[in-house]
Short mmCIF file of C-alpha atoms and ligand atoms in Angstrom, two decimals:
data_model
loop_
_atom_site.label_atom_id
_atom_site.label_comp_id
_atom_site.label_asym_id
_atom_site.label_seq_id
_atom_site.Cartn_x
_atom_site.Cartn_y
_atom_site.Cartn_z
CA UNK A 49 -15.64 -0.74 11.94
CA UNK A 50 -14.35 -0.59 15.74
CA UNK A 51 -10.36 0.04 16.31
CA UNK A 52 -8.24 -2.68 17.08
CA UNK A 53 -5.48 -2.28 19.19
CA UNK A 54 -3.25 -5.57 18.37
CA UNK A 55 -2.22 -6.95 15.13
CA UNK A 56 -4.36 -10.38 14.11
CA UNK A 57 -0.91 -12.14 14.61
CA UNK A 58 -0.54 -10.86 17.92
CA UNK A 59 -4.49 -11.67 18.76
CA UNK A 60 -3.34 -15.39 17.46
CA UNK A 61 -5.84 -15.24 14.70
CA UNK A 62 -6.48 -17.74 12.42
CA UNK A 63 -6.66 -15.19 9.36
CA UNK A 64 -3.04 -14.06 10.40
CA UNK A 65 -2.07 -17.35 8.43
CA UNK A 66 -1.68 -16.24 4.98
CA UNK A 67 -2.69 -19.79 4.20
CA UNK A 68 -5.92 -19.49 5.63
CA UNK A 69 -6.88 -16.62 3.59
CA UNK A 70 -5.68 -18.26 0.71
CA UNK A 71 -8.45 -21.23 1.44
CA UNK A 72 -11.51 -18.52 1.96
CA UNK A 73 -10.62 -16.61 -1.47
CA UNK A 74 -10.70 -20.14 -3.04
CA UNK A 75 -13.26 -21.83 -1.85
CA UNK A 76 -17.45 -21.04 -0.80
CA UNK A 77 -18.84 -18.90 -3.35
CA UNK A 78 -15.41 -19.84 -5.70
CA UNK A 79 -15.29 -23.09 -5.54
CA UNK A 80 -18.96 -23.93 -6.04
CA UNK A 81 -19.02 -21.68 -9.31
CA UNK A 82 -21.57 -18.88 -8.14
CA UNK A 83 -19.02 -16.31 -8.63
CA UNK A 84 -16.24 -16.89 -11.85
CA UNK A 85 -12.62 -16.93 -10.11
CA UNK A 86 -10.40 -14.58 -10.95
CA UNK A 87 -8.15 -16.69 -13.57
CA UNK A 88 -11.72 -17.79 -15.04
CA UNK A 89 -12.62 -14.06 -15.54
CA UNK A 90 -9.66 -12.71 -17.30
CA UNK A 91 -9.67 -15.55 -19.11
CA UNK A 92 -12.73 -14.68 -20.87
CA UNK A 93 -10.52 -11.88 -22.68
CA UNK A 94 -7.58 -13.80 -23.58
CA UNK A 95 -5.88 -12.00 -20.48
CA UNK A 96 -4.76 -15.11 -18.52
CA UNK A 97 -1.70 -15.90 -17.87
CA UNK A 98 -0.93 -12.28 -16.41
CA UNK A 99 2.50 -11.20 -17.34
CA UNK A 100 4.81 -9.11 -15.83
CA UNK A 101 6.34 -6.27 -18.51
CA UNK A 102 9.18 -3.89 -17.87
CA UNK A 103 10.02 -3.09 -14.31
CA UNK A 104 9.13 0.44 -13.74
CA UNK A 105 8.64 0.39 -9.93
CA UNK A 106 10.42 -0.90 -7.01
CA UNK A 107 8.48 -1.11 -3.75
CA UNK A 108 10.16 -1.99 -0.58
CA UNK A 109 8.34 -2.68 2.84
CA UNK A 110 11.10 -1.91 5.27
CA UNK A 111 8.75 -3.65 7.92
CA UNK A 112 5.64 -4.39 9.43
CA UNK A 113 5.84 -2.66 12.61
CA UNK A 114 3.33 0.70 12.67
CA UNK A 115 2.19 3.15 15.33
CA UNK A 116 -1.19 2.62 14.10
CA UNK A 117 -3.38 -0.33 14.52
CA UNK A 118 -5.84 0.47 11.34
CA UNK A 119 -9.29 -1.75 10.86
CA UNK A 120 -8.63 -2.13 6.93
CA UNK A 121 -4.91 -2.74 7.17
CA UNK A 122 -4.05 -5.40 4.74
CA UNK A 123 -0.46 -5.60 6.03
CA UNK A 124 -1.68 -6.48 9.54
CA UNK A 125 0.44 -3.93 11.20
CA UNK A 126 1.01 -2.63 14.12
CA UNK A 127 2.78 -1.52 17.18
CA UNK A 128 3.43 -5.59 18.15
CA UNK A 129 5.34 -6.11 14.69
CA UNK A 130 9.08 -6.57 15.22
CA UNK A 131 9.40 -8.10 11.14
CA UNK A 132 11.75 -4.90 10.19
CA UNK A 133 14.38 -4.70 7.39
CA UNK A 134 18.03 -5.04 8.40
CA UNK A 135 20.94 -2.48 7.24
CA UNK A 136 22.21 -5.80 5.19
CA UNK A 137 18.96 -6.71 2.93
CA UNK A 138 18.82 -2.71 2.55
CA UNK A 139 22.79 -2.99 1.04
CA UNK A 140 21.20 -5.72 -1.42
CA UNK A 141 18.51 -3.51 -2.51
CA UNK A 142 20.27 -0.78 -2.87
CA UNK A 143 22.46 -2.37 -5.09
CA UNK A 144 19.77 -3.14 -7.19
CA UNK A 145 18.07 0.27 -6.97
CA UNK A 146 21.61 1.75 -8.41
CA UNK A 147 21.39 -1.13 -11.65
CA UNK A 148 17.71 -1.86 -12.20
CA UNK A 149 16.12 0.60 -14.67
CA UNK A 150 12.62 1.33 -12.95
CA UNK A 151 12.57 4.89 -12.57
CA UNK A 152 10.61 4.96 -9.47
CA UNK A 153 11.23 3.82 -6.08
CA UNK A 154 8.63 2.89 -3.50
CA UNK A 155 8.90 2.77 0.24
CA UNK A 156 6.50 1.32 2.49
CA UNK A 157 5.61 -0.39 5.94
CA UNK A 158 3.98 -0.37 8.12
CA UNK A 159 5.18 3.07 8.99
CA UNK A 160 8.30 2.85 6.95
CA UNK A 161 10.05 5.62 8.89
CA UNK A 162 9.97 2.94 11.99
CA UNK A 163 12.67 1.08 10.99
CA UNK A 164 15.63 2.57 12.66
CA UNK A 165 17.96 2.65 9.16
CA UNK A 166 15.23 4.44 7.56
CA UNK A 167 16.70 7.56 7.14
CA UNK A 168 20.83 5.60 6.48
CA UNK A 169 18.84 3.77 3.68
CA UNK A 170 16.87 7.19 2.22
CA UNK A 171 19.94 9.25 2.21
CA UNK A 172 21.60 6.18 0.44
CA UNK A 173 18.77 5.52 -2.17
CA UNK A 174 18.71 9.35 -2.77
CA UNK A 175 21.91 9.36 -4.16
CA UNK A 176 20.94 6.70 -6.84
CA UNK A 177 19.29 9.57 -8.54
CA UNK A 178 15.78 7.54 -9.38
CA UNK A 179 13.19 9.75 -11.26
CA UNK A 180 10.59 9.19 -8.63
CA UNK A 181 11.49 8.03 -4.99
CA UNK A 182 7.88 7.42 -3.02
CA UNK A 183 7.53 7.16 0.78
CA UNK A 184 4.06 6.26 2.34
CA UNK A 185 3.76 7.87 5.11
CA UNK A 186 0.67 7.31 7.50
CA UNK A 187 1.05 11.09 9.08
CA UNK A 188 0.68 10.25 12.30
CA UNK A 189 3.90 9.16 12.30
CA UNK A 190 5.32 12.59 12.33
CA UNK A 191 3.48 13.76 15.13
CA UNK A 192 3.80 10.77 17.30
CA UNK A 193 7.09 11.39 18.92
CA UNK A 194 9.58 14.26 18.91
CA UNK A 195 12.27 12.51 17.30
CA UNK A 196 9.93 12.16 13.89
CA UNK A 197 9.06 15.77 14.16
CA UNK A 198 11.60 16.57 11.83
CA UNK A 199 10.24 14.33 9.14
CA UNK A 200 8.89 16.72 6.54
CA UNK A 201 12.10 18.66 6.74
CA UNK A 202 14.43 15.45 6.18
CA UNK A 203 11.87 14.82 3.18
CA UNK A 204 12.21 17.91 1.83
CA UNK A 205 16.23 17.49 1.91
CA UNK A 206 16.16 14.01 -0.43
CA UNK A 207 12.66 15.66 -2.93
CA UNK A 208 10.95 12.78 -1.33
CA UNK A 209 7.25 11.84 -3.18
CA UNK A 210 4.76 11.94 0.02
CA UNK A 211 2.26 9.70 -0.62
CA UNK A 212 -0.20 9.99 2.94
CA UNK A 213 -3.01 7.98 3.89
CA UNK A 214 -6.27 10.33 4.88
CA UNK A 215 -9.44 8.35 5.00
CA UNK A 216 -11.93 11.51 5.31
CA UNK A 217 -11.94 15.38 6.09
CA UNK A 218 -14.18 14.89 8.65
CA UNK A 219 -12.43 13.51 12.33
CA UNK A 220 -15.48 10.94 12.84
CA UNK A 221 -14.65 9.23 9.23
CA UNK A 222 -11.00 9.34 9.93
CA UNK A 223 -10.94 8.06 13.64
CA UNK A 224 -12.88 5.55 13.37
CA UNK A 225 -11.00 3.71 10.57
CA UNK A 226 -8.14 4.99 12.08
CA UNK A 227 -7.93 5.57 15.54
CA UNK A 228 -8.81 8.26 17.91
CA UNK A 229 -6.88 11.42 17.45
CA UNK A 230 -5.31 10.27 14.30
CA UNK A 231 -7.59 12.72 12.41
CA UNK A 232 -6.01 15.79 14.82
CA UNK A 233 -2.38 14.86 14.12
CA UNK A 234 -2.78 13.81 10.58
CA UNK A 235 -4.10 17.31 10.02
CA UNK A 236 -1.50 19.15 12.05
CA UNK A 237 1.47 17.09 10.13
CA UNK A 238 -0.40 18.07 6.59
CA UNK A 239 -0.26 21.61 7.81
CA UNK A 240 3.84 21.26 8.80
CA UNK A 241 4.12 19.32 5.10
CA UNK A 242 2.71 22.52 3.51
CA UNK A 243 4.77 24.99 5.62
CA UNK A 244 8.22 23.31 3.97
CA UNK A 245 6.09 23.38 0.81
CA UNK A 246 5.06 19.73 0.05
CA UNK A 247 1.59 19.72 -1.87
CA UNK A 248 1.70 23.53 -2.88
CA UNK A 249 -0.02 24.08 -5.96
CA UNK A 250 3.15 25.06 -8.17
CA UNK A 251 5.91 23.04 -5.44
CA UNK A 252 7.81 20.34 -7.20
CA UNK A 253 7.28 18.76 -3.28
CA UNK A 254 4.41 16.15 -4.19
CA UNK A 255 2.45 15.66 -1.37
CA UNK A 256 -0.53 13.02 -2.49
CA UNK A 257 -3.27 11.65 -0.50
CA UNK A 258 -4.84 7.87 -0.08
CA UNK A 259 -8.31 7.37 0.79
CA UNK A 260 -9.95 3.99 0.99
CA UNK A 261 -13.57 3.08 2.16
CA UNK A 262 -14.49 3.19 5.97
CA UNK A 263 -16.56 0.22 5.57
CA UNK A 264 -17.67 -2.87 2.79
CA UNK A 265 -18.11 -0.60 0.09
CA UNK A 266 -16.16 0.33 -2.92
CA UNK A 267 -14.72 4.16 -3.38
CA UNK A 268 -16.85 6.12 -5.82
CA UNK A 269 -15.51 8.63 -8.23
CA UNK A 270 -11.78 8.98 -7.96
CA UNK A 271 -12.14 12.63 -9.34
CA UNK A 272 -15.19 13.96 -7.65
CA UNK A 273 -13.63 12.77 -4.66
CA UNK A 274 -10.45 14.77 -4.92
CA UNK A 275 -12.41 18.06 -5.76
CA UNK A 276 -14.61 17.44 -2.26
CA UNK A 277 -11.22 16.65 -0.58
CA UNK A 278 -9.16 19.73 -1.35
CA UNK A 279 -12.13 21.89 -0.94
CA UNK A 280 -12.58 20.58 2.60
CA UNK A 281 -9.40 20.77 3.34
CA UNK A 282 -8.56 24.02 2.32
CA UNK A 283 -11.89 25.54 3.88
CA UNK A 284 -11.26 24.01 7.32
CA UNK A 285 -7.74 23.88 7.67
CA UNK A 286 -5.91 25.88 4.84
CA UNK A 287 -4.52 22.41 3.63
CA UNK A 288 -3.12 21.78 0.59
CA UNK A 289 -2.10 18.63 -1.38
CA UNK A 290 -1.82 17.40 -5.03
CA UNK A 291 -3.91 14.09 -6.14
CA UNK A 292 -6.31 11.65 -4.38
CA UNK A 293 -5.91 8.55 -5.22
CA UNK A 294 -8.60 6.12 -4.14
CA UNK A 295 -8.03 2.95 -3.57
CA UNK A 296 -10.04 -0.40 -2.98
CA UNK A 297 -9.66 -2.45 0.23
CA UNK A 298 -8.78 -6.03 -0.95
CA UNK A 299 -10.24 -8.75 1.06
CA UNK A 300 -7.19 -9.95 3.27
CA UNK A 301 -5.77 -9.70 6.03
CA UNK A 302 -7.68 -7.42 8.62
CA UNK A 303 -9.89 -5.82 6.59
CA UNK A 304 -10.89 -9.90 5.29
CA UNK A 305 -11.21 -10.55 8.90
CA UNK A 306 -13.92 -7.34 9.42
CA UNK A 307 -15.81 -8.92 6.38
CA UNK A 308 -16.16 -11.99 8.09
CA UNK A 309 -16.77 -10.64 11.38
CA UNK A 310 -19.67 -8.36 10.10
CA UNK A 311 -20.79 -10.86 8.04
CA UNK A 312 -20.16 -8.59 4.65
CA UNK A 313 -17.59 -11.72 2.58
CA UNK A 314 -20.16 -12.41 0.03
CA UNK A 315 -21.52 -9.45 -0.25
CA UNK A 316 -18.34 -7.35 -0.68
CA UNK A 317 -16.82 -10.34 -3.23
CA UNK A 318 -20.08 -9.90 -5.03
CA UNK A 319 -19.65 -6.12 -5.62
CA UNK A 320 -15.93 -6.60 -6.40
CA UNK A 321 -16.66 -9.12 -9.19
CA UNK A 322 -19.75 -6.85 -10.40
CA UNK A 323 -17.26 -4.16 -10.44
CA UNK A 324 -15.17 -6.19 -12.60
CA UNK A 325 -13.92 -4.23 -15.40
CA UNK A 326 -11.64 -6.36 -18.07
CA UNK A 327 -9.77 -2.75 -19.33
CA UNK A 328 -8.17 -2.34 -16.31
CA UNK A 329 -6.51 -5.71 -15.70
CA UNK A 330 -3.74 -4.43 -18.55
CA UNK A 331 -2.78 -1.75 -16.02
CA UNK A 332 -2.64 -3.61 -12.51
CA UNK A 333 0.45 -2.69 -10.03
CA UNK A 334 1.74 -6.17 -10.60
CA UNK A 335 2.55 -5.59 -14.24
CA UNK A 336 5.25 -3.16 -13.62
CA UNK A 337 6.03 -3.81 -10.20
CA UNK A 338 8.22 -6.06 -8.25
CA UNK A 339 7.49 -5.96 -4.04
CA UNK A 340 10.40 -6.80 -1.81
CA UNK A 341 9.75 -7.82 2.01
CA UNK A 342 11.40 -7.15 5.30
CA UNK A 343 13.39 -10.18 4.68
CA UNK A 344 14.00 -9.34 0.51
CA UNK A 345 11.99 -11.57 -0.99
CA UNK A 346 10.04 -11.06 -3.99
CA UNK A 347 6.51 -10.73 -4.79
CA UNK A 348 4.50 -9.07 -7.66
CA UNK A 349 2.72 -6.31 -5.35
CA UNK A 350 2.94 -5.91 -1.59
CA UNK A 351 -0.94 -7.65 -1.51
CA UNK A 352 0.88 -10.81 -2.22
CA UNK A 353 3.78 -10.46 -0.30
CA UNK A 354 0.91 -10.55 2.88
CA UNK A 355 -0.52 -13.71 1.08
CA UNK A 356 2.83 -15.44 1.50
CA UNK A 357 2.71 -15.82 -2.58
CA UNK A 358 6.44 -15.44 -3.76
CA UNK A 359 7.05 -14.75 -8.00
CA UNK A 360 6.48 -17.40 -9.96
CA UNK A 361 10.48 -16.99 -10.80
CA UNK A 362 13.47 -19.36 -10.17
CA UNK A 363 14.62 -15.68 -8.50
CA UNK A 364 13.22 -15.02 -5.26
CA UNK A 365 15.51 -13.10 -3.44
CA UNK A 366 17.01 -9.90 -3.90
CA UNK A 367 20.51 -11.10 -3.43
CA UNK A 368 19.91 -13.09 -6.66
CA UNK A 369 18.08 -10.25 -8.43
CA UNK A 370 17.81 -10.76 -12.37
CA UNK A 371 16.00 -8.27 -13.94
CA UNK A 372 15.73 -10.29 -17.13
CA UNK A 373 14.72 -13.20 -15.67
CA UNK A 374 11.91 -11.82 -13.66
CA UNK A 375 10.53 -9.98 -16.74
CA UNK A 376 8.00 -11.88 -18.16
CA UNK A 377 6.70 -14.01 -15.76
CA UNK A 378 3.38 -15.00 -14.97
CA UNK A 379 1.63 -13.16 -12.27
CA UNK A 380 0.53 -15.20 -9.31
CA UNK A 381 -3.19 -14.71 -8.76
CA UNK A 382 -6.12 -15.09 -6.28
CA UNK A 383 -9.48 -13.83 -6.05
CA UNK A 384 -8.12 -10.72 -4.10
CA UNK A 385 -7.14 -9.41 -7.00
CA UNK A 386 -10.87 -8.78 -8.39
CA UNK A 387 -10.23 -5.56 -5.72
CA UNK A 388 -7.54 -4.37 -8.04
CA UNK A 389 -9.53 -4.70 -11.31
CA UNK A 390 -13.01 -3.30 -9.63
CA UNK A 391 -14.25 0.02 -11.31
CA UNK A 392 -11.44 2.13 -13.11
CA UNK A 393 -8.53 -0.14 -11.41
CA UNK A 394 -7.21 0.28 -8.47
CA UNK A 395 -4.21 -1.56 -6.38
CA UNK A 396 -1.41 0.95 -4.70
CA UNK A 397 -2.07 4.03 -6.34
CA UNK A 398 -5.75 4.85 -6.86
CA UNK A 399 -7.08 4.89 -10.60
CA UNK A 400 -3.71 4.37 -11.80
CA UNK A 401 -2.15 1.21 -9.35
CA UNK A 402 -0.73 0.91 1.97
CA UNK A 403 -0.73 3.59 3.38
S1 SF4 B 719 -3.01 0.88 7.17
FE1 SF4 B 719 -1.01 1.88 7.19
S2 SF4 B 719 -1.09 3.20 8.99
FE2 SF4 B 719 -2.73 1.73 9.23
S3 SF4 B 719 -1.88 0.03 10.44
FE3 SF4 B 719 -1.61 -0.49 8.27
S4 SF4 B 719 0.43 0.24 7.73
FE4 SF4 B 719 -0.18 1.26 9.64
S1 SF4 B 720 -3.51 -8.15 -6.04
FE1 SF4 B 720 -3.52 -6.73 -7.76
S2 SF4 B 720 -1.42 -6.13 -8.03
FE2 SF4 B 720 -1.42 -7.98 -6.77
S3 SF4 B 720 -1.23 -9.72 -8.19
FE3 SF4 B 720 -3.39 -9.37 -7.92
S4 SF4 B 720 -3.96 -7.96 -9.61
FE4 SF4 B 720 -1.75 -7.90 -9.39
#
């Protein structure tokens, strides 16, 4: 993959029209029947319509804009993003945050810690006392100006979940998915994590790490990864962290756009729906999940808040959030979602749900 340095949108791509995407995942190798769309395969076990069940997790993107300009980025972010979440929708979440019972609250971007209420709205949501509150951080972040340098200190104050992004251990891997010198800072702000004690073997401070493929290719073994990771880590640079989680780039946005482009579609849709495996369509993000955008909307995961693909739900703001109502509902589908279902399942969290 080569680095890009401007968002699709700003590039005036095509694929930056969600709508567009939508029409490659349905048609070609979909449409004529070569490969079984997504409905059509979880069909075969009874599994269609996909439901929603009991809201565990809220994830908020507080914005698209992001220091980095990554190749796989489904979000298409970037430094040229100015969708960010206003002080107002962040009032109307937090209202729900303090009445909604999922016990763990998700924040993400972009680079989440971009949006200038970031830290009003963390110090807010903190108080609501949720079990689990989750920011994904890109590292980078807290290296790439002096007034983030303070980051793993503020987390440390609010018992923030880190939840990083960190392609490879090796700087080649990691810049060139990544960036140059993203590899170099993402180590040193690991290091500063670790010296307030995120991702120390007995801290309460969870410090977790993403990876996701360099290339058209799915991750291998979640487990075997994490062993090579921390001993790598720890070897090179004394780093420590808690879990990998490895996660599967769905086909949209830029990273669709680098299929196309290197002419790997068919042959990365193929693997996907090879991959298929029908056990772990009961666990996908969606199911517990509810994704609001910059502008509060709602969507069943942030993959189809990019996709433009709102809940199938009279509800679809978060100033007329109904917990009740949105339980239940039927999951709005594409054949991106075969990347959530490839393997042993994987959507936002590695084997178990962007950085
Ligand atoms: S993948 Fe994460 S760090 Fe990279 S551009 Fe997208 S939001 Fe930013
Ligand atoms: S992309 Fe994944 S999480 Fe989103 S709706 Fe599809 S299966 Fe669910």
């Amino acid at each position: 993959m080569a680095t890009a340095t401007k968002s699709l949108k700003k590039q005036g791509s095509d694929l930056a029209q969600s709508n567009r995407q939508i029409e490659i995942l349905s048609n070609g190798i979909f449409k004529s029947g070569e490969l079984s769309t997504f409905k059509d395969k979880i069909s075969e076990t009874n599994q269609f319509p996909l439901k929603a069940n009991k809201l565990e997790i809220l994830q908020i993107n507080v914005g698209y804009m992001c220091n980095q300009v990554c190749d796989h980025c489904h979000v298409d972010a970037g430094p040229d993003r100015k969708e960010i979440m206003t002080r107002e929708t962040m009032r109307q979440c937090l209202e729900v945050i303090k009445n909604t019972s999922a016990h763990t609250l998700d924040l993400t971007g972009g680079a989440p810690e971009m949006n200038p209420d970031f830290r009003w709205f963390v110090e807010e949501a903190a108080k609501a006392g949720i079990k689990d509150f989750i920011v994904r951080s890109n590292l980078t972040i807290i290296r790439a100006n002096k007034k983030y340098y303070d980051l793993p200190e503020f987390f440390k104050k609010h018992n923030v979940h880190v939840v990083s992004s960190m392609p490879h251990w090796t700087r080649g891997k990691t810049d060139k998915q990544r960036g140059d010198g993203v590899f170099d800072k993402s180590i040193k702000a690991l290091q500063e994590l670790n010296a307030v004690g995120y991702g120390m073997p007995d801290s309460d401070l969870r410090l977790d790490l993403v990876y996701n493929p360099s290339g058209a290719f799915l991750p291998g073994d979640q487990a075997a990864m994490e062993k090579d990771f921390k001993k790598a880590l720890l070897e090179d640079f004394n780093i420590q962290f808690h879990n990998l989680f490895a996660i599967t780039n769905l086909p949209i946005a830029r990273f669709l756009d680098y299929l196309i482009a290197s002419e790997n579609y068919e042959d990365y849709m193929y693997s996907l729906v090879e991959a298929y495996n029908p056990a772990a369509v009961k666990s996908v993000m969606c199911t517990n999940t509810l994704s609001i955008s910059w502008d509060g909307y709602l969507f069943d995961c942030d993959f189809n808040q990019m996709l433009e693909l709102p809940v199938n739900s009279k509800i679809k703001h978060i100033s007329d959030y109904n917990e009740e109502l949105l339980e239940g509902r039927n999951i709005v589908i594409s054949q991106h979602c075969y990347g959530c279902t490839a393997g042993a399942g994987s959507s936002c969290q590695g084997n178990t749900t962007s950085v």
